[in-house]
Every structure is written in C-alpha cells, then in structure tokens.
PDB file of C-alpha atoms and ligand atoms in Angstrom:
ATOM      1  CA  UNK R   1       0.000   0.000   0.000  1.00 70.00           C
ATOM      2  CA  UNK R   2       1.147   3.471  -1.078  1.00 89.00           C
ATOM      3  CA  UNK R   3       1.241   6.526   1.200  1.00 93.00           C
ATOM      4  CA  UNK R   4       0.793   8.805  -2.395  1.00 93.00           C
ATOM      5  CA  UNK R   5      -2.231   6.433  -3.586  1.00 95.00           C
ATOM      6  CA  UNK R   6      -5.195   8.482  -3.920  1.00 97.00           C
ATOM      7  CA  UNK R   7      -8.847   8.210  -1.537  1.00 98.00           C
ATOM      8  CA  UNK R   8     -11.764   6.862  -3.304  1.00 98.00           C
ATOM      9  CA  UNK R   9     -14.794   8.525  -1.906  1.00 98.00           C
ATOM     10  CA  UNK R  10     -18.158   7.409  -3.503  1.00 98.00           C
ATOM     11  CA  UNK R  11     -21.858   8.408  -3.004  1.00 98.00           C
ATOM     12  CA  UNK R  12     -24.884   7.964  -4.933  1.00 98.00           C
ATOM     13  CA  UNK R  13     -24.640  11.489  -6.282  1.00 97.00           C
ATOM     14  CA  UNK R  14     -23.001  14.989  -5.270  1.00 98.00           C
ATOM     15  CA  UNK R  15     -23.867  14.037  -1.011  1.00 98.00           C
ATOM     16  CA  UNK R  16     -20.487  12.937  -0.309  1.00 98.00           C
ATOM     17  CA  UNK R  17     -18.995  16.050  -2.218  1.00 98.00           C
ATOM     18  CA  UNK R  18     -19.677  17.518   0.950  1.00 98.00           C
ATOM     19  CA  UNK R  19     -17.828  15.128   2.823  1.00 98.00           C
ATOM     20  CA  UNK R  20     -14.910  15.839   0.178  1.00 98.00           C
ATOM     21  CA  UNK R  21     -14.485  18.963   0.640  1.00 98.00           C
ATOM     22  CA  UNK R  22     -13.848  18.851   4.296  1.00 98.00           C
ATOM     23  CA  UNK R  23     -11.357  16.048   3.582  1.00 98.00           C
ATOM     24  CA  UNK R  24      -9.395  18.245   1.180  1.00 98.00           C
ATOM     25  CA  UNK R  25      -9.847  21.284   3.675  1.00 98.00           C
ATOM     26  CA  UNK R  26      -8.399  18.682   6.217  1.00 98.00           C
ATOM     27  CA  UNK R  27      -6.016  16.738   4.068  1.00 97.00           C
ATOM     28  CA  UNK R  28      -4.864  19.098   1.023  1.00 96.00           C
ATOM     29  CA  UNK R  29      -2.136  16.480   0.368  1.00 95.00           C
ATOM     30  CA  UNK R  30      -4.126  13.896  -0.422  1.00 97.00           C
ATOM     31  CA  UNK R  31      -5.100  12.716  -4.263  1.00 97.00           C
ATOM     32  CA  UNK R  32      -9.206  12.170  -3.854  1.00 98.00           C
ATOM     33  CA  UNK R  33     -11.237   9.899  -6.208  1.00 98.00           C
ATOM     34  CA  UNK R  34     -14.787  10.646  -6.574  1.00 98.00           C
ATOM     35  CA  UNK R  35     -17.048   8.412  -7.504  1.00 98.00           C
ATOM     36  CA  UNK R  36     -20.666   9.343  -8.145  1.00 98.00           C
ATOM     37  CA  UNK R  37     -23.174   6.295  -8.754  1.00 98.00           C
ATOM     38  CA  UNK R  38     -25.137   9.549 -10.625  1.00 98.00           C
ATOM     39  CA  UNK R  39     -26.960   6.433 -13.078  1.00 97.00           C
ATOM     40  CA  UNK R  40     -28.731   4.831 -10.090  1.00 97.00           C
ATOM     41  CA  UNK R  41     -29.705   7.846  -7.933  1.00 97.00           C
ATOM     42  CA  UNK R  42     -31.840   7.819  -6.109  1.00 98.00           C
ATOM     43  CA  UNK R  43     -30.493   5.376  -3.634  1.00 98.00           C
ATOM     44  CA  UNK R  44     -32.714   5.653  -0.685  1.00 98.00           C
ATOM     45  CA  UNK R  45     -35.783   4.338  -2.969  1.00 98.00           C
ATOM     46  CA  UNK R  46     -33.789   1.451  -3.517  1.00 98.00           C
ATOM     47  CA  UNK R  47     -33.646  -1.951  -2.271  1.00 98.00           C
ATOM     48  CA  UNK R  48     -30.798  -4.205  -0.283  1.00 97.00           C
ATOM     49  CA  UNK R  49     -30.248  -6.830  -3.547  1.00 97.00           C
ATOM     50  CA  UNK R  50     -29.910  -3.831  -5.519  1.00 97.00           C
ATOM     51  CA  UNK R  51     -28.038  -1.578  -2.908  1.00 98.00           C
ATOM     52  CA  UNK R  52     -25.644  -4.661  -2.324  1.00 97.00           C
ATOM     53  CA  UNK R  53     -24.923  -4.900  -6.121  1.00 97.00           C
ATOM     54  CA  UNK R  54     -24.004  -0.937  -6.830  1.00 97.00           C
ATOM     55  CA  UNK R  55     -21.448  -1.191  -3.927  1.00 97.00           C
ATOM     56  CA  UNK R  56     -19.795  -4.261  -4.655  1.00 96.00           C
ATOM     57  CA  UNK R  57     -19.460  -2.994  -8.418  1.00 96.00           C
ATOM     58  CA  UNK R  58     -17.687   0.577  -7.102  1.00 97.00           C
ATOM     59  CA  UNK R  59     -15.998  -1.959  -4.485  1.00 96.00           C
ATOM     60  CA  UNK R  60     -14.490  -3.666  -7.214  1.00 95.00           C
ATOM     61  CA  UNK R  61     -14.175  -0.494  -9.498  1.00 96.00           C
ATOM     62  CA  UNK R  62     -11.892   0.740  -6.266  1.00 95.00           C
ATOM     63  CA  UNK R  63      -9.939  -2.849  -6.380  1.00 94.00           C
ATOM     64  CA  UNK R  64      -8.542  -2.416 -10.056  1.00 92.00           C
ATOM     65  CA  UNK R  65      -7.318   1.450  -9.281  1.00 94.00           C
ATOM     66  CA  UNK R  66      -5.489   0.246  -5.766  1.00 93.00           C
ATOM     67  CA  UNK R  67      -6.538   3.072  -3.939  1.00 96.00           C
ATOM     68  CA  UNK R  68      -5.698   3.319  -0.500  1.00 97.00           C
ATOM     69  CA  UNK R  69      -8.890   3.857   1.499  1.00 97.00           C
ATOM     70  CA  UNK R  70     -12.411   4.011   0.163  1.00 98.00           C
ATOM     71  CA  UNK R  71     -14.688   6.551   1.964  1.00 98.00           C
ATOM     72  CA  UNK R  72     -18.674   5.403   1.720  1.00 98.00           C
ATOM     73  CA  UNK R  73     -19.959   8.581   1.478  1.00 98.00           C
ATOM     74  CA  UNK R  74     -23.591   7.578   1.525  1.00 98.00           C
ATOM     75  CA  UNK R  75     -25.081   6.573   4.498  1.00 98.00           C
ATOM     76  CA  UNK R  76     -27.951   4.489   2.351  1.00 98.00           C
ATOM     77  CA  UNK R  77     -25.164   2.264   1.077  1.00 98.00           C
ATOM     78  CA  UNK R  78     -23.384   2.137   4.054  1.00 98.00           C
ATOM     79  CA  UNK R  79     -27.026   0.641   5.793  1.00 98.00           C
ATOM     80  CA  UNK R  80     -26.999  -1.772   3.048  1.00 98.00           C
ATOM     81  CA  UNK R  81     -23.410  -3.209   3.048  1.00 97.00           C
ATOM     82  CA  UNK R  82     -21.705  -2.155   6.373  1.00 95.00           C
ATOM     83  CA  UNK R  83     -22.777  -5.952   7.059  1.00 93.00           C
ATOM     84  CA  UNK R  84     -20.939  -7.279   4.358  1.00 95.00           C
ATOM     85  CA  UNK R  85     -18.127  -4.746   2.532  1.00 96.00           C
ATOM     86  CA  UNK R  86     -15.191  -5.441   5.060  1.00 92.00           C
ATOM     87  CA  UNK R  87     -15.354  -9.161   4.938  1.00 92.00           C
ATOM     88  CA  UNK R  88     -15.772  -9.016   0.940  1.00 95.00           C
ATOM     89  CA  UNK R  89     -12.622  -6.409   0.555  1.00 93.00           C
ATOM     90  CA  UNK R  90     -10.752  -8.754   2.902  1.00 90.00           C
ATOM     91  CA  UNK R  91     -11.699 -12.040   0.790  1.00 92.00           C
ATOM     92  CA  UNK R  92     -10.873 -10.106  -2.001  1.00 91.00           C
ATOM     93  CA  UNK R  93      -7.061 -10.289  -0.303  1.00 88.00           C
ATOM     94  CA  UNK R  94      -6.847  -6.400  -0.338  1.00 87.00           C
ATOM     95  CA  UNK R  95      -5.042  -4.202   1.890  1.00 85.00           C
ATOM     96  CA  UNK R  96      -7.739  -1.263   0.990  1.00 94.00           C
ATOM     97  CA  UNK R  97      -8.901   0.682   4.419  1.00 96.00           C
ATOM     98  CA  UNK R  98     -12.907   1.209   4.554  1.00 96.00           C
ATOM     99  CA  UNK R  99     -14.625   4.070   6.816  1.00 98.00           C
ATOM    100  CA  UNK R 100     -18.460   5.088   6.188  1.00 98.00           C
ATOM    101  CA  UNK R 101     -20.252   7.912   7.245  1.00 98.00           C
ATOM    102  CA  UNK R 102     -22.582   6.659   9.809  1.00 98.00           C
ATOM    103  CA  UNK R 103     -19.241   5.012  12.448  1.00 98.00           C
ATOM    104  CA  UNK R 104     -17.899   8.306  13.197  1.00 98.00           C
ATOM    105  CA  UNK R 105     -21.490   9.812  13.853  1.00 98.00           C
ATOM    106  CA  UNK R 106     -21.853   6.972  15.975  1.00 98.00           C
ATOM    107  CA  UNK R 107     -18.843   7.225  17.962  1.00 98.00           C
ATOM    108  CA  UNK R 108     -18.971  10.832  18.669  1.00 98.00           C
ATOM    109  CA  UNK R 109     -22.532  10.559  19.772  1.00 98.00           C
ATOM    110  CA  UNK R 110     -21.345   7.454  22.068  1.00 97.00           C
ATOM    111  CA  UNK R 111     -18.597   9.593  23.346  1.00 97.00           C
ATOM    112  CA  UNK R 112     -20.041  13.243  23.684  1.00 96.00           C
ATOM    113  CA  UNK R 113     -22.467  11.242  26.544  1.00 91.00           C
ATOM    114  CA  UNK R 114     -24.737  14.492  27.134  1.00 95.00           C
ATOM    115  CA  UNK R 115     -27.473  13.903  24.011  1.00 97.00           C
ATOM    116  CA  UNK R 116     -30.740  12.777  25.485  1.00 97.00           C
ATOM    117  CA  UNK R 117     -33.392  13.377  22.432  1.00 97.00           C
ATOM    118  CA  UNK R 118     -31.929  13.242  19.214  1.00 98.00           C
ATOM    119  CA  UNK R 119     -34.121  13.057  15.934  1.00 98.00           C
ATOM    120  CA  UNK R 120     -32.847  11.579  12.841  1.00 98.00           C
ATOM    121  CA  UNK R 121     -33.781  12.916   9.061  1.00 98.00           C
ATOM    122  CA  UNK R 122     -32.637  10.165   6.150  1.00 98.00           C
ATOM    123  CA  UNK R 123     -33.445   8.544   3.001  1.00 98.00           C
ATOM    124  CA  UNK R 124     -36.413   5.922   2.861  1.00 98.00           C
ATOM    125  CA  UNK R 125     -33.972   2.930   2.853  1.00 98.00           C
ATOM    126  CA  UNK R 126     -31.727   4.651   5.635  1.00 98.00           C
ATOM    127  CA  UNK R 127     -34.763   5.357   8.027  1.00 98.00           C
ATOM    128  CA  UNK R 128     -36.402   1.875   7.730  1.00 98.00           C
ATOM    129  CA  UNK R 129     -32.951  -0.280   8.094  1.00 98.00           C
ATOM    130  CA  UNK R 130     -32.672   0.839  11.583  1.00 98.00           C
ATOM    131  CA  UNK R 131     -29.274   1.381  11.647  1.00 98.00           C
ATOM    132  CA  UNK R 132     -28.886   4.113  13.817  1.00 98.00           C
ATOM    133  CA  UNK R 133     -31.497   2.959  16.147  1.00 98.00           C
ATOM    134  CA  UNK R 134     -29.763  -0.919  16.943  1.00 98.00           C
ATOM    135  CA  UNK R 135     -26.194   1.013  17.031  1.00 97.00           C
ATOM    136  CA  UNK R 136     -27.721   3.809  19.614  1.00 98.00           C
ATOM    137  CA  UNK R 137     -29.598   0.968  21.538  1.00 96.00           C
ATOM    138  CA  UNK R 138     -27.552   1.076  24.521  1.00 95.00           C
ATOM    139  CA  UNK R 139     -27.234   4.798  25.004  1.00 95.00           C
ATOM    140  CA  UNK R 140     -30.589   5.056  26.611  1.00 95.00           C
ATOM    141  CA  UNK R 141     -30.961   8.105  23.863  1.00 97.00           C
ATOM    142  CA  UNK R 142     -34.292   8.712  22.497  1.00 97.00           C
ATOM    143  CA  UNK R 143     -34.078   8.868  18.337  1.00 98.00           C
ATOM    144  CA  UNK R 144     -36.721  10.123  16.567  1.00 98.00           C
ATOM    145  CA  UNK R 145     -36.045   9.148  12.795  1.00 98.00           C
ATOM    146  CA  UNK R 146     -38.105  10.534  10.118  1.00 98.00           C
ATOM    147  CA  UNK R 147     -37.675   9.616   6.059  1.00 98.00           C
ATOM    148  CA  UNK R 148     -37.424  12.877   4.521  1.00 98.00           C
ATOM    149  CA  UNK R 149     -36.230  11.873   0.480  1.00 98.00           C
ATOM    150  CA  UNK R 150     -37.560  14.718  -1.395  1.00 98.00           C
ATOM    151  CA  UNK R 151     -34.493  16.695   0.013  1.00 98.00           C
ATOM    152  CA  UNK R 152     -32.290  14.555  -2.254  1.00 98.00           C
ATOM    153  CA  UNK R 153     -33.783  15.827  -5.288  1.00 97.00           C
ATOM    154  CA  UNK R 154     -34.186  19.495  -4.163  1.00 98.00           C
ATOM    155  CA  UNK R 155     -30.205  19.392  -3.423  1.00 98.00           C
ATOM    156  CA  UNK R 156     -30.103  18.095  -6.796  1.00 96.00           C
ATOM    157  CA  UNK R 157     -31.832  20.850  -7.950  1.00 96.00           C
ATOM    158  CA  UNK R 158     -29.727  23.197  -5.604  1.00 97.00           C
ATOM    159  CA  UNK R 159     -26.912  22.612  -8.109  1.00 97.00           C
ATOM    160  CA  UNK R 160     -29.242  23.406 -11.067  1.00 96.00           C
ATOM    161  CA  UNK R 161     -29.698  27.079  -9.693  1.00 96.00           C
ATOM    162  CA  UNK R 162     -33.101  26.212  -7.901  1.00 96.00           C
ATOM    163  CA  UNK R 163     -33.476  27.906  -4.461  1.00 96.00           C
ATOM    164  CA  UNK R 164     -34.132  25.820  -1.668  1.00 96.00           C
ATOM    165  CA  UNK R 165     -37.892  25.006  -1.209  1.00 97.00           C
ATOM    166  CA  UNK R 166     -38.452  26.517   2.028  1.00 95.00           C
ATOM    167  CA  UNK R 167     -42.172  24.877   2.423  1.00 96.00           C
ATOM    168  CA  UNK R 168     -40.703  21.420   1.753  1.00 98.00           C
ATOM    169  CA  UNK R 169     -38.135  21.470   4.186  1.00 97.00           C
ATOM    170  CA  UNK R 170     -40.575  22.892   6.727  1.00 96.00           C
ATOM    171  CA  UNK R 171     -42.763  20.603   6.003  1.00 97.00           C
ATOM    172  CA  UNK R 172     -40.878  17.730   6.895  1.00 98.00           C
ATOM    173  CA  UNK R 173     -39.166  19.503   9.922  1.00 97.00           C
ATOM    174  CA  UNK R 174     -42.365  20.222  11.605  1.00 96.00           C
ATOM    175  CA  UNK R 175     -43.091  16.675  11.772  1.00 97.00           C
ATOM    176  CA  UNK R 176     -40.361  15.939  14.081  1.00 95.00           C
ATOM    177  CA  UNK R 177     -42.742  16.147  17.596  1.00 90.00           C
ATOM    178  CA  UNK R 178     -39.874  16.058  20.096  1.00 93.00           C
ATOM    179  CA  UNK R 179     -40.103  18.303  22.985  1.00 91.00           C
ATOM    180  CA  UNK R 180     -36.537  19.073  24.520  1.00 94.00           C
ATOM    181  CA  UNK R 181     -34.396  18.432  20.819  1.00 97.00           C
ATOM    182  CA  UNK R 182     -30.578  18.070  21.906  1.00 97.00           C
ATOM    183  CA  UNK R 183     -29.475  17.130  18.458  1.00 98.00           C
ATOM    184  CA  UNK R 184     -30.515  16.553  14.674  1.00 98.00           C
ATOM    185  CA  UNK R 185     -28.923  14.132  12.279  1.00 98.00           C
ATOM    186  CA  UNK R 186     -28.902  14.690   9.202  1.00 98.00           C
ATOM    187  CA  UNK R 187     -28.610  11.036   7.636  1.00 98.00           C
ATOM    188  CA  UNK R 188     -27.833  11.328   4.404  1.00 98.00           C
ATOM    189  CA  UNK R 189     -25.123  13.264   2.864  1.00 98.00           C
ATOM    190  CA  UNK R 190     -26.647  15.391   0.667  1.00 98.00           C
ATOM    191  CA  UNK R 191     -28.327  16.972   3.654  1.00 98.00           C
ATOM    192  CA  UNK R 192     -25.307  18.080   4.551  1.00 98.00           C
ATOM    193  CA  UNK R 193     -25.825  21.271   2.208  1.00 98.00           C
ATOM    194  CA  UNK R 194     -28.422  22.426   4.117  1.00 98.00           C
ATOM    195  CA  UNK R 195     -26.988  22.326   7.357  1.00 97.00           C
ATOM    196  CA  UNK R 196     -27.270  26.627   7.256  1.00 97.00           C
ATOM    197  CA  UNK R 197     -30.977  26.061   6.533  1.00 97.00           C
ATOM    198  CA  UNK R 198     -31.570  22.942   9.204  1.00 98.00           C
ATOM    199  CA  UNK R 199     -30.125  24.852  12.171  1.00 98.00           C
ATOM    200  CA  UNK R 200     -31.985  28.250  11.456  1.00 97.00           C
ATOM    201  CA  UNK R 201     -35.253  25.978  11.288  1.00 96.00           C
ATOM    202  CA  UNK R 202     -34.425  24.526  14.374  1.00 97.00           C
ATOM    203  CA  UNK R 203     -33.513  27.353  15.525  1.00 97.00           C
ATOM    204  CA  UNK R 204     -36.694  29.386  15.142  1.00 96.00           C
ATOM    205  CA  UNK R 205     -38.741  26.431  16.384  1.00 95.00           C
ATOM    206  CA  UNK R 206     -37.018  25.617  19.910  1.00 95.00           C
ATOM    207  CA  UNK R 207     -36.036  29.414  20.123  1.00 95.00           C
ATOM    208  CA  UNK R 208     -32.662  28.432  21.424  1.00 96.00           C
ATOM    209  CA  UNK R 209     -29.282  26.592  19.025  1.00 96.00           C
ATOM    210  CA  UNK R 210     -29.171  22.957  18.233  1.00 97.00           C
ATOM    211  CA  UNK R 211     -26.542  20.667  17.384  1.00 98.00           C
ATOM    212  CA  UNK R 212     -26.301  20.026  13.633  1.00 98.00           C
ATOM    213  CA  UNK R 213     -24.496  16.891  13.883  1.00 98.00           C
ATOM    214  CA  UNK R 214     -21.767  17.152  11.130  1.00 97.00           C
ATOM    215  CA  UNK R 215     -21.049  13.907   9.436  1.00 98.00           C
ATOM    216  CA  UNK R 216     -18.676  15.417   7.084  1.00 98.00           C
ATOM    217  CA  UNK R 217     -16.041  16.636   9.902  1.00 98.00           C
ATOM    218  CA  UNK R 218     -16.262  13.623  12.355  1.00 98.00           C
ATOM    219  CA  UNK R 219     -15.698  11.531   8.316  1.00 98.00           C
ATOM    220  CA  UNK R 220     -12.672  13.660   7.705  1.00 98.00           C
ATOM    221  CA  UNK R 221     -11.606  13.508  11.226  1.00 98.00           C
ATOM    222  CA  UNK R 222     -11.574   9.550  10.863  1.00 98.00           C
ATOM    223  CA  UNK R 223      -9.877   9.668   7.783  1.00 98.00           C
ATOM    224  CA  UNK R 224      -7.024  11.662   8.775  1.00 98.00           C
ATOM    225  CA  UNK R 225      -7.343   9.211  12.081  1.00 98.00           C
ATOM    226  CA  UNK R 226      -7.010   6.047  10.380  1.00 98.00           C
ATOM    227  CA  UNK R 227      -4.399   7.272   7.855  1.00 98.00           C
ATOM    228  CA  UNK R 228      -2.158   8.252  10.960  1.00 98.00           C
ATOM    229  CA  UNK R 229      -2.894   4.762  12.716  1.00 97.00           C
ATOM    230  CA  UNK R 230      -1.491   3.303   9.468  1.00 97.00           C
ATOM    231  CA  UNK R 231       0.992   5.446   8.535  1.00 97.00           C
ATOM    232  CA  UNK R 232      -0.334   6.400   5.228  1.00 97.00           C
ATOM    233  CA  UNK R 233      -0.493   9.964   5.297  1.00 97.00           C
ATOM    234  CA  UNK R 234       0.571  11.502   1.665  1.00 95.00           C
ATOM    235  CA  UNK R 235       4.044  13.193   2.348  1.00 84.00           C
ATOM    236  CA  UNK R 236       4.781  14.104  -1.190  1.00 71.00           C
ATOM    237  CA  UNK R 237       5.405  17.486  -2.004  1.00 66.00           C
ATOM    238  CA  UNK R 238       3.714  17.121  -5.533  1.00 76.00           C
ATOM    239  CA  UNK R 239       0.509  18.688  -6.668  1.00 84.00           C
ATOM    240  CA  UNK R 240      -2.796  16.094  -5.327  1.00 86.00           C
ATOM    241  CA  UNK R 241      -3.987  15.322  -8.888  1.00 92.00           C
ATOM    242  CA  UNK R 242      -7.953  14.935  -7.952  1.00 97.00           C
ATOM    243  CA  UNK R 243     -10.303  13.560  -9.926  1.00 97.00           C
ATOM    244  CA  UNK R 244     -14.179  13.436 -10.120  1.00 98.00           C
ATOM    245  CA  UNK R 245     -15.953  10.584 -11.913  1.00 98.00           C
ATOM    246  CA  UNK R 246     -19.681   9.466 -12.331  1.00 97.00           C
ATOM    247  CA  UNK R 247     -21.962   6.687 -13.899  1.00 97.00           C
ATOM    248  CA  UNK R 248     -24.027   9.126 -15.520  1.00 97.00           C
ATOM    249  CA  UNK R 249     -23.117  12.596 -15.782  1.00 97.00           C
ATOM    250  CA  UNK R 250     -25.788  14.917 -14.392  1.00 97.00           C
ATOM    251  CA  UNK R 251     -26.179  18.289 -14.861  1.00 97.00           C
ATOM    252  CA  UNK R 252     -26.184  18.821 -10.562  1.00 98.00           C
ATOM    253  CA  UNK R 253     -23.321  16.805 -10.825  1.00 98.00           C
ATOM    254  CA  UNK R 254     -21.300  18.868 -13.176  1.00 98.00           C
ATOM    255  CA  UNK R 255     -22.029  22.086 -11.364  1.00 98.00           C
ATOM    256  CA  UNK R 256     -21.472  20.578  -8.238  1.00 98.00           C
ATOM    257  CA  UNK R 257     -17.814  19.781  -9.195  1.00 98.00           C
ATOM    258  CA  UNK R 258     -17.140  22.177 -11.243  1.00 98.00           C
ATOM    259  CA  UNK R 259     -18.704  25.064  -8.094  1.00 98.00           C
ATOM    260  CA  UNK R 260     -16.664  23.831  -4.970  1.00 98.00           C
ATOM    261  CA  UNK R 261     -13.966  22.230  -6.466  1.00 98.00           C
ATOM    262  CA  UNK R 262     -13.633  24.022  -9.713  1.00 98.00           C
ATOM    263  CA  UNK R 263     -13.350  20.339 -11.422  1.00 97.00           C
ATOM    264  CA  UNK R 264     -15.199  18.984 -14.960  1.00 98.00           C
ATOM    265  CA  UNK R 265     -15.875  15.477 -13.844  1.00 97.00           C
ATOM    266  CA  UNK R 266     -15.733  12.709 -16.407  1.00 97.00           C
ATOM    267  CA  UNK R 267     -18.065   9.543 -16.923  1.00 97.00           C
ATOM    268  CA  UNK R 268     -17.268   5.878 -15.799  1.00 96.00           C
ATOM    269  CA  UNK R 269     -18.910   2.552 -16.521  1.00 93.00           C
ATOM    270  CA  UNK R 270     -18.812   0.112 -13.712  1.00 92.00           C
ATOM    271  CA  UNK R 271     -19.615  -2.893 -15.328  1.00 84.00           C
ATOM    272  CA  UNK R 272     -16.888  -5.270 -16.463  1.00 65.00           C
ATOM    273  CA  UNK R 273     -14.257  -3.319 -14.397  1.00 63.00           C
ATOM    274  CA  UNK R 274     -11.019  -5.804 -14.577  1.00 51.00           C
ATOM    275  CA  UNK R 275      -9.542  -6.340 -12.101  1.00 50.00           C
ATOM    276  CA  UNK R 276      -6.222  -6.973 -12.476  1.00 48.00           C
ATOM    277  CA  UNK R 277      -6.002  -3.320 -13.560  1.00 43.00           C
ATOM    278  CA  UNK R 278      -4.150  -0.875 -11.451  1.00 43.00           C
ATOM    279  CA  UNK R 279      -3.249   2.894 -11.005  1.00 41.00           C
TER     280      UNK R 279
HETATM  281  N1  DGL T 301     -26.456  10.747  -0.174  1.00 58.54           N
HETATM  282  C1  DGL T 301     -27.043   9.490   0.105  1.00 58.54           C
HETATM  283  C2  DGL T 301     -27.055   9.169   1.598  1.00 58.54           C
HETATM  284  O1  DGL T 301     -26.228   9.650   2.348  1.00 58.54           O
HETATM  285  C3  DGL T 301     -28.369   9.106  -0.479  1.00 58.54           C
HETATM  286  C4  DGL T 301     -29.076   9.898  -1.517  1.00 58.54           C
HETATM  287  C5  DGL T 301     -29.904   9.025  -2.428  1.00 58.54           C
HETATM  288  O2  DGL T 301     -31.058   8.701  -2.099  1.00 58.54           O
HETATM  289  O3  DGL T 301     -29.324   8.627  -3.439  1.00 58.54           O
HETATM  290  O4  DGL T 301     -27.858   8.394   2.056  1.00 58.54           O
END
C-alpha cells in the first residue's frame, strides 16, 4: 500500500462532495477519487439486492485502481453493506482501508455522553434499516427518525440554480414532535448542504441553538485518524492530482464539481471493471 495512492470517496450522487471537501480542507495532500453512482440515484428508494450490487461494483471499481482507502460517502449504502463490505474487501485479499459515514457519527454521539433526544432525518432505505437505532440501543438516547427523500432531489436541484424550497423542508421539519431536541442528524449526505438552513429551522422552532451533527467533519476527522494509525499519510510534495468521476453525468453533478472544487468530472462505466487493472 502506497502513502501517495489516492482516496476513493463514492456516493450515490453529489452528497459525499460535501464530505470531500472537508477532507481536502483537512487533508490538502491527499489525491481524492470521486465516484458518483449519478446512473442509479436515487439510492434511498432502492432496495438491499440492488443496494448490495451498486457497492460491490464501485468496491471492485476501487480494487482495479489500488486506492488506498475508500470513503462510503452515503449513508444508504453504508445501511446496506456495512454488514458485508469489510469481509468481501478482505476475501478479495486487499489491503484497501474502509470508513463510512454513519461510524464516526456513531462514535462521537457514544462519546459526547450528554445527548438525550436526538431526531434523525434520512433517506427511505436509511430510516427503515434501523441502523442508527440498533447502534444507539444502549445509550438510553431517544431517536426520533423521520424519512425525509424529497431533500435529495431538491439538493439536486440546488446545483441546477433552484433555491431551496423553504415549504418542503418545513414541512418535513415540523413533523419531528420532540419536545426538549438536543441534536438533529442529518442522515444522508446530501443533507449536509443544508446544514445553514436545518439549524436556522431549528432554531426558530425551539427558540434556542441545536446541534447540527456534522457527518462530514467527524468523516474527515476519521480519515485523517485512520491514515495516521497506518501510517499512510501523503508526504509528497507534488501537486494532489484529484479527480471526479460518475456513472451518468448529471447536470447537478457537473455544477457541483465544477462550483466547490472548480473540477469537470468525467463519466465511468462500472460494469466489467477488470480487475487486475491498477493505477
Ligand atoms: N447521499 C445518500 C445518503 O447519504 C443518499 C441519496 C440518495 O437517495 O441517493 O444516504
């Protein structure tokens, strides 16, 4: 394994961009990979056979470019294949690290010890896999979780020059009928842009601040963390050559690259990936 061998950080769409770019803020040295599954969004109305099979092909994908850690940006794939990715990377007889976005939310909840109501806003398929419920179970924390997938295509639309829809997104916040709020979750990575807008709602409604839980620091925070542990930082002095890449290539998805990291992404077919390729 090679300390200048880029990340691979994939999503469904432009949600993990989000996570990227505090990795980069975090990490400038590092080469990132993007890969946006932009051909099968959305995710969250998807099911676990099909789920399983989009991972395993950007698992694979990530195999034949030896990339040094792969980021699941995308807490709906991580729901459907934290089960089942580490054990097939490790059959696969790869040395490739694996972090998701849901562990470090997890573990900072676990060890911050002062949240007593937390509610929960995800995809469909994150909300009814439970996830964060079983892995909060013995926290005596109360989660509220509540699907909220029309946000994925009004990000979408975000990038397209739409404004955010402001009766949507209260909408769905006023449904969240929790008393004394400590935190929010926003479980899906393309909520992440509207963390501005989520904490000025919740603001307004419990008349006093509350905690935006931010996936995409505690993610970059764990990256830099297990790159450390295994002594894979990127020390090179040369110039991170970053690249953005996705099944189908969107119009959100262009602007999105091209807006925060001043990038043209280019397209990539998944199927048939070899893999006795490498970078
Ligand atoms: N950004 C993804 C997540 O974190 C899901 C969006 C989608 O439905 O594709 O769950």
């Amino acid at each position: 394994m090679y300390k200048h061998a880029p990340i691979a950080i994939y999503d469904s769409g432009i949600g993990g961009l989000a996570i990227t770019k505090v990795i980069k803020a975090l990490l400038p040295e590092e080469t990132v990979h993007y890969i946006g599954d932009t051909k099968h969004l959305p995710y969250g109305e998807k099911n676990e056979m099909e789920l399983s099979g989009y991972v395993t092909k950007v698992a694979n994908f990530c195999l034949s470019k030896g990339y040094k850690l792969l980021v699941i940006a995308c807490n709906t794939a991580t729901a459907a294949a934290a089960h089942f990715l580490p054990s097939y990377l490790k059959a696969m007889g790869t040395e490739i690290g694996i972090i998701n976005v849901i562990d470090p939310v997890i573990a900072h909840i676990h060890a911050a010890n002062c949240y007593k109501q937390i509610a929960l806003i995800g995809t469909n398929y994150t909300v009814a896999s439970g996830i964060y419920t079983e892995r909060l179970r013995t926290t005596g924390i109360t989660l509220t979780t509540l699907a909220t997938p029309l946000l994925v295509p009004m990000v979408e639309a975000c990038f397209n020059g739409s404004k955010i829809n402001r009766s949507l997104l209260d909408h769905y916040l006023n449904q969240i009928a929790v008393p004394h709020l400590d935190a929010l979750i926003p479980a899906c990575t393309h909520y992440l842009f509207l963390k501005i807008a989520l904490k000025n709602f919740l603001k307004k409604r419990y008349a006093k601040e509350i905690k935006v839980i931010d996936a995409a620091k505690l993610t970059a925070l764990a990256v830099k963390q297990w790159l450390t542990t295994h002594n894979l930082l990127n020390q090179k002095a040369s110039k991170p050559r970053d690249c953005f890449m996705a099944t189908a290539l969107t119009p959100s998805f262009i602007n999105a690259c091209k807006q925060l990291f001043g990038k043209t992404p280019i397209a990539i077919n998944l199927n048939g990936v070899d893999l006795s390729l490498s970078i």
